GROMACS .gro file of C-alpha atoms in nm:
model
  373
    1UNK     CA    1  -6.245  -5.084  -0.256
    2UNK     CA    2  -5.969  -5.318  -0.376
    3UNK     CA    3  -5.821  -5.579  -0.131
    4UNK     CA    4  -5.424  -5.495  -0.120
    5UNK     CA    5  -5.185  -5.816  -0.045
    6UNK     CA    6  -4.937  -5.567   0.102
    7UNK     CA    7  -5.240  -5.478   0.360
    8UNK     CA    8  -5.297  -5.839   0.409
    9UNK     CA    9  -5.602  -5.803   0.206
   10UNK     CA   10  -5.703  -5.479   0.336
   11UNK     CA   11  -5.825  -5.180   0.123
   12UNK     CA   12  -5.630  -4.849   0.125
   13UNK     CA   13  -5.986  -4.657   0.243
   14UNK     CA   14  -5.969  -4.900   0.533
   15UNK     CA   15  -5.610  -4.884   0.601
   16UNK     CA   16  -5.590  -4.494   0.597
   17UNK     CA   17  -5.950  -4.453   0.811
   18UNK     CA   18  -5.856  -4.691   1.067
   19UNK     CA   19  -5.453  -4.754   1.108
   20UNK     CA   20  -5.287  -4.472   0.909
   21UNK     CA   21  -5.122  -4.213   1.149
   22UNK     CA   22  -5.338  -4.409   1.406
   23UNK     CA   23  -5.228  -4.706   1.553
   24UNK     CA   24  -4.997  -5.034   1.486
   25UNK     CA   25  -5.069  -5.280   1.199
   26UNK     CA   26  -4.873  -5.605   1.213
   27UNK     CA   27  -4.945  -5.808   0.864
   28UNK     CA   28  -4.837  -6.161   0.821
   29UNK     CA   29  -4.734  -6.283   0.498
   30UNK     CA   30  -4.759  -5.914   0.352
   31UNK     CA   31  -4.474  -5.988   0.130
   32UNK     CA   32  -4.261  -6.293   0.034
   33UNK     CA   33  -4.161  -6.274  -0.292
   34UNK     CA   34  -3.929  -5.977  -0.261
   35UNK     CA   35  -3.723  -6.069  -0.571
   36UNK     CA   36  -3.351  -6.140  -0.589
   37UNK     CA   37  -3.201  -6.147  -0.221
   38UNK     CA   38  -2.952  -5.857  -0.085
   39UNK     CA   39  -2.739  -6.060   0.081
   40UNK     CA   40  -2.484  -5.892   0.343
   41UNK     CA   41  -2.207  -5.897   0.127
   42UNK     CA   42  -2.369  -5.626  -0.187
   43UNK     CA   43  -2.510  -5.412   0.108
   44UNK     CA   44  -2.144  -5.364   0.234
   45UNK     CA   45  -2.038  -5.346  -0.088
   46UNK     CA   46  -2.308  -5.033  -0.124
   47UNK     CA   47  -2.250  -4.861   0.225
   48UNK     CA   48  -1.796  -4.847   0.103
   49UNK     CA   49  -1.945  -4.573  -0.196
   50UNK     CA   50  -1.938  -4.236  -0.074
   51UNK     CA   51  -2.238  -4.157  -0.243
   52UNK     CA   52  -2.468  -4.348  -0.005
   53UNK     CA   53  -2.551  -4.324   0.282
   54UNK     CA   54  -2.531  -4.557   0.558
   55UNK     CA   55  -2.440  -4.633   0.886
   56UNK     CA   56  -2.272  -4.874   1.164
   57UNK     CA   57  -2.436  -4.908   1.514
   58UNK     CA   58  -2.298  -5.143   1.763
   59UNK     CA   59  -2.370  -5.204   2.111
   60UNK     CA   60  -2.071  -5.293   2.306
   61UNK     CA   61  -1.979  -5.268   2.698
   62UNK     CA   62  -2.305  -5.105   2.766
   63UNK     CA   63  -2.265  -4.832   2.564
   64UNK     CA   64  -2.373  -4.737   2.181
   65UNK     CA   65  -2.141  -4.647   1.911
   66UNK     CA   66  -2.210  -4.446   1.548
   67UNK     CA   67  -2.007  -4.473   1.254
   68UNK     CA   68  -2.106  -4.303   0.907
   69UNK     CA   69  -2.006  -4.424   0.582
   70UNK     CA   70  -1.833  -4.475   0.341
   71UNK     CA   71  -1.696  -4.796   0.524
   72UNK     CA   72  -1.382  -4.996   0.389
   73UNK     CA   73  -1.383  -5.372   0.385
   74UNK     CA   74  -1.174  -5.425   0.626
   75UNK     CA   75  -1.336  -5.189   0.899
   76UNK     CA   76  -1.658  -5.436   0.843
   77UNK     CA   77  -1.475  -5.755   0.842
   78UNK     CA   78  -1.370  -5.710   1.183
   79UNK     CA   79  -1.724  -5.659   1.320
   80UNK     CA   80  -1.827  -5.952   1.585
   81UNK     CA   81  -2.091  -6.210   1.534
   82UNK     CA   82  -2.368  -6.027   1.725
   83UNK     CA   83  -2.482  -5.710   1.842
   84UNK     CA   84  -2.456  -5.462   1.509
   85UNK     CA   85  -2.694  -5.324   1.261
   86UNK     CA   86  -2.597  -5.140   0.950
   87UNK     CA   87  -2.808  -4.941   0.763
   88UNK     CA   88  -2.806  -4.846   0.404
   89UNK     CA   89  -2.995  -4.573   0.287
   90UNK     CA   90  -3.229  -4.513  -0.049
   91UNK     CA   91  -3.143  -4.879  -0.163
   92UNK     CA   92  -3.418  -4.797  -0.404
   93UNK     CA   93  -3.198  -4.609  -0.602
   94UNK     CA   94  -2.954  -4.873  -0.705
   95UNK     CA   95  -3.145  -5.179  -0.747
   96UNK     CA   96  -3.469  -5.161  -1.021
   97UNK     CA   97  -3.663  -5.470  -0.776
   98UNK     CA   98  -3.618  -5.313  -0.475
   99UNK     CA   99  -3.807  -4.958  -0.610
  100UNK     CA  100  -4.037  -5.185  -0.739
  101UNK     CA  101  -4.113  -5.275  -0.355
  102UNK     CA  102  -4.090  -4.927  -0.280
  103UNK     CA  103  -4.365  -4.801  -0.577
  104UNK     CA  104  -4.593  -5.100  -0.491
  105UNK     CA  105  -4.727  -4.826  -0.198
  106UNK     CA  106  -4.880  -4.679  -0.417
  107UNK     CA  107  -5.175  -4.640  -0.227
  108UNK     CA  108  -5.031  -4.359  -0.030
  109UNK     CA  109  -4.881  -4.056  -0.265
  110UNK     CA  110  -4.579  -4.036  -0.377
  111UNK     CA  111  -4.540  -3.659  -0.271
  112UNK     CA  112  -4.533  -3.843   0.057
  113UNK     CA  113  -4.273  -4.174   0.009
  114UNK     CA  114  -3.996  -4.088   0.120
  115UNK     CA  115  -3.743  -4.435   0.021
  116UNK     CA  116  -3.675  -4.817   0.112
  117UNK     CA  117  -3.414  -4.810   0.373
  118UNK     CA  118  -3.245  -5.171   0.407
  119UNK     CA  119  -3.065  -5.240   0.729
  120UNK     CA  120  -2.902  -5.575   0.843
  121UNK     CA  121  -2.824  -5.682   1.182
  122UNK     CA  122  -2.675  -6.058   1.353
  123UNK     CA  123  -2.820  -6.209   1.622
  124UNK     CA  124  -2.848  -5.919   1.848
  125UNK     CA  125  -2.843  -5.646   1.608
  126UNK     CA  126  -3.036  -5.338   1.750
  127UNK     CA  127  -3.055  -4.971   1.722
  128UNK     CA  128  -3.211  -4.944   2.038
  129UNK     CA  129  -3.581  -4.872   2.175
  130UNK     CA  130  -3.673  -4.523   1.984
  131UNK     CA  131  -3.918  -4.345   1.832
  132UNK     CA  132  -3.982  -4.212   1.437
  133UNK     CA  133  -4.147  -3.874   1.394
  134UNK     CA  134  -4.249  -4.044   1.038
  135UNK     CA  135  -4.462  -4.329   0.909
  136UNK     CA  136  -4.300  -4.633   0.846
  137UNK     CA  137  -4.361  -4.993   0.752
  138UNK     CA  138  -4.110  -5.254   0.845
  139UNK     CA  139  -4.065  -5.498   0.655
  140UNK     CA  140  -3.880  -5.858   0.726
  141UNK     CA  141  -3.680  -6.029   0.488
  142UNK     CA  142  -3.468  -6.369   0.600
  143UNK     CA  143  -3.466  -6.424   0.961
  144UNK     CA  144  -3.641  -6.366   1.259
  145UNK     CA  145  -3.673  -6.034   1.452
  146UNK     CA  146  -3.868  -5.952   1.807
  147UNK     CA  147  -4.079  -5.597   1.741
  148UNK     CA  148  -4.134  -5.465   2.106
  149UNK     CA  149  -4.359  -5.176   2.046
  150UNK     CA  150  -4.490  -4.882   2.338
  151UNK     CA  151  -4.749  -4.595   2.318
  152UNK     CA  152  -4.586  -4.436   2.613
  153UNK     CA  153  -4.539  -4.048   2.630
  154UNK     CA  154  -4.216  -4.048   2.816
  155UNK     CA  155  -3.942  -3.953   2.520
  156UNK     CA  156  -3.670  -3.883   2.704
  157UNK     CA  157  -3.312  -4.007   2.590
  158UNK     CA  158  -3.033  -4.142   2.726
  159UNK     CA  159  -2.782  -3.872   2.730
  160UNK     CA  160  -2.437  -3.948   2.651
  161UNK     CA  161  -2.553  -4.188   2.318
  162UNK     CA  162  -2.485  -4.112   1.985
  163UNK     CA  163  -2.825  -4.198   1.888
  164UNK     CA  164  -3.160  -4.105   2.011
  165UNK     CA  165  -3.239  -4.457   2.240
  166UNK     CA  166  -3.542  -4.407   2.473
  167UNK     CA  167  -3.430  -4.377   2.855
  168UNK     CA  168  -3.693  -4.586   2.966
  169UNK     CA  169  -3.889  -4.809   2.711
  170UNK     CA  170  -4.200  -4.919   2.863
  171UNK     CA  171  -4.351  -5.219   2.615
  172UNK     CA  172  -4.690  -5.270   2.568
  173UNK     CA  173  -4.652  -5.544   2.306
  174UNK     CA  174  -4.453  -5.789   2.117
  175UNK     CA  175  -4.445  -5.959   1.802
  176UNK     CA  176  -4.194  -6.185   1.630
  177UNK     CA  177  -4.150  -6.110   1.307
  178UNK     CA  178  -4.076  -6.374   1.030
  179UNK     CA  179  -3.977  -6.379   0.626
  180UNK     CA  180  -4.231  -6.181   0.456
  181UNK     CA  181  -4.401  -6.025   0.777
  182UNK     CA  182  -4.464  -5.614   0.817
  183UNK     CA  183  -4.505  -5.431   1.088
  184UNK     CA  184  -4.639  -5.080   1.017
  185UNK     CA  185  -4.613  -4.808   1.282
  186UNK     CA  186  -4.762  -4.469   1.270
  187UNK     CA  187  -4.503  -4.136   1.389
  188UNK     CA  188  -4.428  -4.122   1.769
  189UNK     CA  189  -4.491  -4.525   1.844
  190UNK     CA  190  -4.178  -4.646   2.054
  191UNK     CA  191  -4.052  -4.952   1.913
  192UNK     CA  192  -3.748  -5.169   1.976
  193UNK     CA  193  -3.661  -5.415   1.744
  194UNK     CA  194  -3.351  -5.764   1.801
  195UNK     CA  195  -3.235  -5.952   1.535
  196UNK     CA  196  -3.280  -6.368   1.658
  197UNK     CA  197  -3.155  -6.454   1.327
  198UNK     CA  198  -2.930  -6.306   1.082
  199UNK     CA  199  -3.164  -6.083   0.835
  200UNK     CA  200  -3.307  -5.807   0.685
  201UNK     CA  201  -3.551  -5.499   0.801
  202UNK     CA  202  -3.698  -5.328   0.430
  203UNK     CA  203  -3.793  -5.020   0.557
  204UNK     CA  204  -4.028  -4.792   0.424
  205UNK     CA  205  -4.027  -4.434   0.524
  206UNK     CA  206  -4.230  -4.118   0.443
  207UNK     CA  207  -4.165  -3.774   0.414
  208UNK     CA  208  -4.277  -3.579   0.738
  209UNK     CA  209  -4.052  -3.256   0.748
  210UNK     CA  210  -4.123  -2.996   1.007
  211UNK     CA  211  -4.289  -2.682   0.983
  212UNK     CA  212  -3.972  -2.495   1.058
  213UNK     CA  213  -3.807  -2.701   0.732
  214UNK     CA  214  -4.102  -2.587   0.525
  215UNK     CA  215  -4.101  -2.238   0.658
  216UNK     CA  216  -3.690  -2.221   0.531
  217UNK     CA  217  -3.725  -2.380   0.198
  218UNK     CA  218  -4.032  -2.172   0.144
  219UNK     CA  219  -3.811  -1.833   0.219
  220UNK     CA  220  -3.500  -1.976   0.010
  221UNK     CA  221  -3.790  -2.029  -0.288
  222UNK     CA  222  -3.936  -1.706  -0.239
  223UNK     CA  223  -3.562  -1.539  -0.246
  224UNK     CA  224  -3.523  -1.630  -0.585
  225UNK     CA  225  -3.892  -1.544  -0.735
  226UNK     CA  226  -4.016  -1.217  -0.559
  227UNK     CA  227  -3.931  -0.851  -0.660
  228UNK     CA  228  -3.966  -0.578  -0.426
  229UNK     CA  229  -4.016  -0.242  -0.511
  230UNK     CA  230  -3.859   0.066  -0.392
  231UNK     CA  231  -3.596   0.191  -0.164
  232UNK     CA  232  -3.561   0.280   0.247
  233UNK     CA  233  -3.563   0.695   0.165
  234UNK     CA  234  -3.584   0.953   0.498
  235UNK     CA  235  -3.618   1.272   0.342
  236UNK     CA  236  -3.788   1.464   0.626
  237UNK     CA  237  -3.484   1.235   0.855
  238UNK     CA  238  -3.489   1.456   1.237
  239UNK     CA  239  -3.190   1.495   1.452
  240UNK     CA  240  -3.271   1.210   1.691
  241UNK     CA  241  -3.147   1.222   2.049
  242UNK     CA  242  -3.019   0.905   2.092
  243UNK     CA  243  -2.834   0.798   1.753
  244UNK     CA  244  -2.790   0.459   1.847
  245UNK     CA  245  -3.208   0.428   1.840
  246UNK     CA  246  -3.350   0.260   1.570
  247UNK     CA  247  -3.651   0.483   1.502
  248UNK     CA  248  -4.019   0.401   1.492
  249UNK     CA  249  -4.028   0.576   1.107
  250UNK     CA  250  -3.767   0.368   1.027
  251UNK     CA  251  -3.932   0.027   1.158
  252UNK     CA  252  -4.286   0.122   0.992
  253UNK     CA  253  -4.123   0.237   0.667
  254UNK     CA  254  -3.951  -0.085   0.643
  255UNK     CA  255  -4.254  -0.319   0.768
  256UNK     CA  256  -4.443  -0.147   0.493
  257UNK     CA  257  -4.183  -0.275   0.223
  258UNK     CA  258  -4.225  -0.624   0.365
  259UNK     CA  259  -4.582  -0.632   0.319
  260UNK     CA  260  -4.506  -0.639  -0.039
  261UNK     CA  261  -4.425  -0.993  -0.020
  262UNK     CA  262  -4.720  -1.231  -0.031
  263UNK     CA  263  -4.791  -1.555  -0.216
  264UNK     CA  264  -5.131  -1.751  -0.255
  265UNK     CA  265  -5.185  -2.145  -0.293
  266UNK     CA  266  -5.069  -2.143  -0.673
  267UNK     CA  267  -4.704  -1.991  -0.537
  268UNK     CA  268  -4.782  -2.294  -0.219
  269UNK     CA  269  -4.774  -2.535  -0.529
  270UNK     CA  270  -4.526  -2.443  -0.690
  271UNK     CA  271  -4.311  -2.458  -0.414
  272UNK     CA  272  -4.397  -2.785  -0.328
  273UNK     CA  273  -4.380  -2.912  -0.680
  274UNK     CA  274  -4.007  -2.811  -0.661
  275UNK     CA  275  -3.953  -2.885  -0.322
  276UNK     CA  276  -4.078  -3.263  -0.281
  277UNK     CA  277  -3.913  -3.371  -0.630
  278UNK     CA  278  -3.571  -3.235  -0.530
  279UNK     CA  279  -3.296  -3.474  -0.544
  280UNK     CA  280  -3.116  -3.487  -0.201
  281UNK     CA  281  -2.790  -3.397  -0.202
  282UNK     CA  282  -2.595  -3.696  -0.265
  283UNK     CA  283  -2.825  -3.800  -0.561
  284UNK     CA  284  -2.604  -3.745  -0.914
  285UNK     CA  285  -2.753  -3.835  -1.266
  286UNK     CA  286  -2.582  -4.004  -1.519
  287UNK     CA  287  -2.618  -4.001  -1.880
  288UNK     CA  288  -2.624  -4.291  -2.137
  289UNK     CA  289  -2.244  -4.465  -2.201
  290UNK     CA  290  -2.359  -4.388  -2.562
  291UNK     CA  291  -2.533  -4.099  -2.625
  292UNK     CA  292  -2.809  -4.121  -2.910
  293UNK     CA  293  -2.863  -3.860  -3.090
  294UNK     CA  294  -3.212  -3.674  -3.120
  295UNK     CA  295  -3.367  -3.906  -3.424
  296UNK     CA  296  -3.231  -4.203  -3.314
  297UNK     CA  297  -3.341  -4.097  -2.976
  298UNK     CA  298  -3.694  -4.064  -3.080
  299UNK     CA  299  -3.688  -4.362  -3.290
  300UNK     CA  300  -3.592  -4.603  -3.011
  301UNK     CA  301  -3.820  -4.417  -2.765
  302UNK     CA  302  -4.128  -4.519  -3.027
  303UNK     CA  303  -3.990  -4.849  -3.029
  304UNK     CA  304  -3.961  -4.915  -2.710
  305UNK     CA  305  -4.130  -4.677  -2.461
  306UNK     CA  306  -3.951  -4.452  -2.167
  307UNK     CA  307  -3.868  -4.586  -1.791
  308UNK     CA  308  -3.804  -4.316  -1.493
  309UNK     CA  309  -3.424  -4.341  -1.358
  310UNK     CA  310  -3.442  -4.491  -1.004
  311UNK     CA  311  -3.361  -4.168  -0.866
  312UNK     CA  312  -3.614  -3.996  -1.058
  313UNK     CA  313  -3.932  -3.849  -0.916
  314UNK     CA  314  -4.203  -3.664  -1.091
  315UNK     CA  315  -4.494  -3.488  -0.924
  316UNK     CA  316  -4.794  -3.284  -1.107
  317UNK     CA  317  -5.040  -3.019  -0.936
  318UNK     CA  318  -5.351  -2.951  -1.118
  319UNK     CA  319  -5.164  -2.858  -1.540
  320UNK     CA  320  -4.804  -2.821  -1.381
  321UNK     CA  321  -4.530  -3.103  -1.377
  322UNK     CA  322  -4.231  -3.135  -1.178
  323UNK     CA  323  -3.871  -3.378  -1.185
  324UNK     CA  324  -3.590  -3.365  -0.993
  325UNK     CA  325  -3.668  -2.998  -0.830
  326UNK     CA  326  -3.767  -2.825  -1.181
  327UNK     CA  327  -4.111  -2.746  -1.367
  328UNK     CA  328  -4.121  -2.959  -1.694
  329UNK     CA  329  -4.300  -2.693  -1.989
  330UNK     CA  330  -4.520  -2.913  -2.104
  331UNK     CA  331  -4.802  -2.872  -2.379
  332UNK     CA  332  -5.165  -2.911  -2.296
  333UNK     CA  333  -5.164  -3.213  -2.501
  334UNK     CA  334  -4.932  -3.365  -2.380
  335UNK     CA  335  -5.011  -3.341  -2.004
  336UNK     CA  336  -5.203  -3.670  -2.010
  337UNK     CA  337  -4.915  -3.867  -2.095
  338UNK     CA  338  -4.685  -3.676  -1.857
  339UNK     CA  339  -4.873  -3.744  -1.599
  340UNK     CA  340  -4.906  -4.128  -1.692
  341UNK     CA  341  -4.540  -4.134  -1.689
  342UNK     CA  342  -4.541  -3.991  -1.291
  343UNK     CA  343  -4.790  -4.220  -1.180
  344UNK     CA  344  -4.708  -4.572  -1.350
  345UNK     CA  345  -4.317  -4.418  -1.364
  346UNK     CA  346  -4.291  -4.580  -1.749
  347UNK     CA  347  -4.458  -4.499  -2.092
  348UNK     CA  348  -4.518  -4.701  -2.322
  349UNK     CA  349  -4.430  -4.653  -2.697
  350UNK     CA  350  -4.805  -4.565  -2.780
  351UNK     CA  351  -4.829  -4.313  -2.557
  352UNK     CA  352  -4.567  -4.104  -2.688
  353UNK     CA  353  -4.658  -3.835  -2.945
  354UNK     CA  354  -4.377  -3.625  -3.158
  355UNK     CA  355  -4.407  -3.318  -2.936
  356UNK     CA  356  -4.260  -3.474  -2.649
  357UNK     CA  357  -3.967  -3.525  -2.789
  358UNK     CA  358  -3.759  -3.249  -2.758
  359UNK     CA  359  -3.851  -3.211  -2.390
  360UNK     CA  360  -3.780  -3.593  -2.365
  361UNK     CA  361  -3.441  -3.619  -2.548
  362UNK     CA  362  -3.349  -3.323  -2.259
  363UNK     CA  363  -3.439  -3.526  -2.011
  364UNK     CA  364  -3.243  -3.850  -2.157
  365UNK     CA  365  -2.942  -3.629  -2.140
  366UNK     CA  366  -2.972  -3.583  -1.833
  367UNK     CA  367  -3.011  -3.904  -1.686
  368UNK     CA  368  -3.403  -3.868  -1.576
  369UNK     CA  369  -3.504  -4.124  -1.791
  370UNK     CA  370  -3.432  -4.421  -2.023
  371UNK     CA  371  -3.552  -4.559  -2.296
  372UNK     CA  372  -3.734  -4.857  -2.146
  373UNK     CA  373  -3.531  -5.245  -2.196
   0.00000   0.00000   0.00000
């Protein structure tokens, strides 16, 4: 039962039994100290690389407007002084404090954080009254932003918009949120939040994918892993009257294959071990500048420890480890220390042990992790 200063002082068995997926929380003062500010200028500077994504929304002449990055300088520069929002996606990934804000929720698990989403708006700035089908907490940094929030059932949208804005936003109530303040909001609570002030919403999002997404990547895992036997055969085949008819032999013969493919909840976790640690797609890995070799490798590894790469992720179920959408063959032994690495994301030099290096130098090559500053 530890008191959480994100929570305002609340503890996670409180939070979870009482607010999570429930109802609003609004925290004052959750979190001031947020580190070295992202001003407006690096967030453009982020949303120009085509390897994030972000996005422009602007309300103009009563009607909303979508852009997609990568943005040049010069399409941003001649944005007005109100009525905008842009919105930079997985900011975690780039900057080591801001994951830091994002792995401080660790209270909630990490199969289920999704990434710190930083967007900026003037005076005015808005995406428009809307729903999430996610958790999310929202986060103010600089500034001053009005939070309208609704528990109405109506979610219909206004038609024509490039975005999905509520038709008719019915709000319950309103908060004014200042530096350091968090609002969180569980999925399917309207909210509609206005920049007053120049400043920044840190927001952070969970995974909540749909059954129908689980259902596909489930099939596309299973493609690759399952083996049917056998092959469609009609030796006792009759003259049918109707050619075009596909036959009831033919339909029972063939559900009768199917039924060879089954799975239990080991196959489940394996799936989702791959599945919730896969980068998304515009995630790329880069190597050391200077490649050490395997000794030297290990040597500065025992000197210094190992750190995750930003874009890293590693989840465990019961003795199996996952990183970046593959199963890390780990030895018994060494599972304790693997799994200190996923939760804490860094190991220190103490807890590394010779037989982790090979599987660790593979890793370094590949740009999952670094040997820690």
């Amino acid at each position: 039962m530890k008191p959480i200063e994100l929570l305002g002082g609340m503890t996670a068995e409180t939070f979870l039994k009482e607010y999570w997926h429930k109802k609003p929380l609004l925290i004052r003062g959750a979190l001031k100290d947020v580190g070295e500010h992202v001003d407006y200028a690096w967030l453009a500077k982020l949303a120009a690389d085509e390897d994030v994504e972000s996005r422009l929304i602007e309300y103009k002449q009563g009607k909303w407007h979508l852009e997609r990055g990568p943005f040049r300088a010069g399409r941003l520069r001649r944005l007005p002084e109100t009525d905008w929002t842009i919105l930079v996606q997985n900011v975690n990934h780039h900057l080591p404090h801001i994951a830091d804000i994002l792995w401080r929720f660790d209270f909630m698990p990490y199969a289920r954080l999704d990434d710190l989403m930083i967007s900026y708006a003037p005076p005015g700035g808005t995406v428009g009254p809307h729903f999430d089908s996610y958790d999310v907490f929202l986060l103010q940094v600089g500034g001053r932003k009005r939070w309208q929030i609704s528990s109405q059932q109506d979610e219909s949208f206004i038609e024509d918009a490039p975005i999905k804005v509520l038709k008719d936003f019915q709000m319950e109530e309103e908060f004014i949120l200042e530096h350091g303040d968090m609002l969180y909001l569980p999925p399917k609570c309207a909210h509609y939040g206005v920049a007053l002030e120049p400043g920044m919403t840190y927001s952070i999002g969970f995974r909540a994918p749909s059954a129908q997404e689980i259902a596909t990547e489930f099939l596309v895992y299973l493609q690759d892993r399952i083996c049917v036997q056998g092959r469609y055969a009609d030796p006792d085949l009759q003259q049918q009257a109707a050619p075009a008819q596909i036959s009831d032999a033919m339909v029972e013969q063939v559900s009768q294959m199917l039924q060879q493919i089954s799975w239990d909840k080991k196959v489940v976790a394996d799936f989702l071990g791959h599945y919730l640690t896969e980068p998304k797609p515009h995630v790329f890995y880069e190597g050391a500048e200077d490649e050490l070799d395997e000794e030297t490798f290990a040597e500065q590894a025992k000197a210094h420890g190992i750190v995750l790469d930003l874009k890293s992720q590693i989840l465990y179920v019961n003795d199996m480890l996952y990183c970046n959408g593959q199963l890390l063959e780990c030895e018994p032994t060494q599972l304790a220390a693997w799994q200190r690495l996923a939760n804490t994301r860094q190991l220190e030099s103490a807890g590394l042990s010779d037989s982790m290096m090979p599987l660790l130098f593979e890793g370094y090559l590949s740009g999952w992790w670094h040997i820690a500053a």
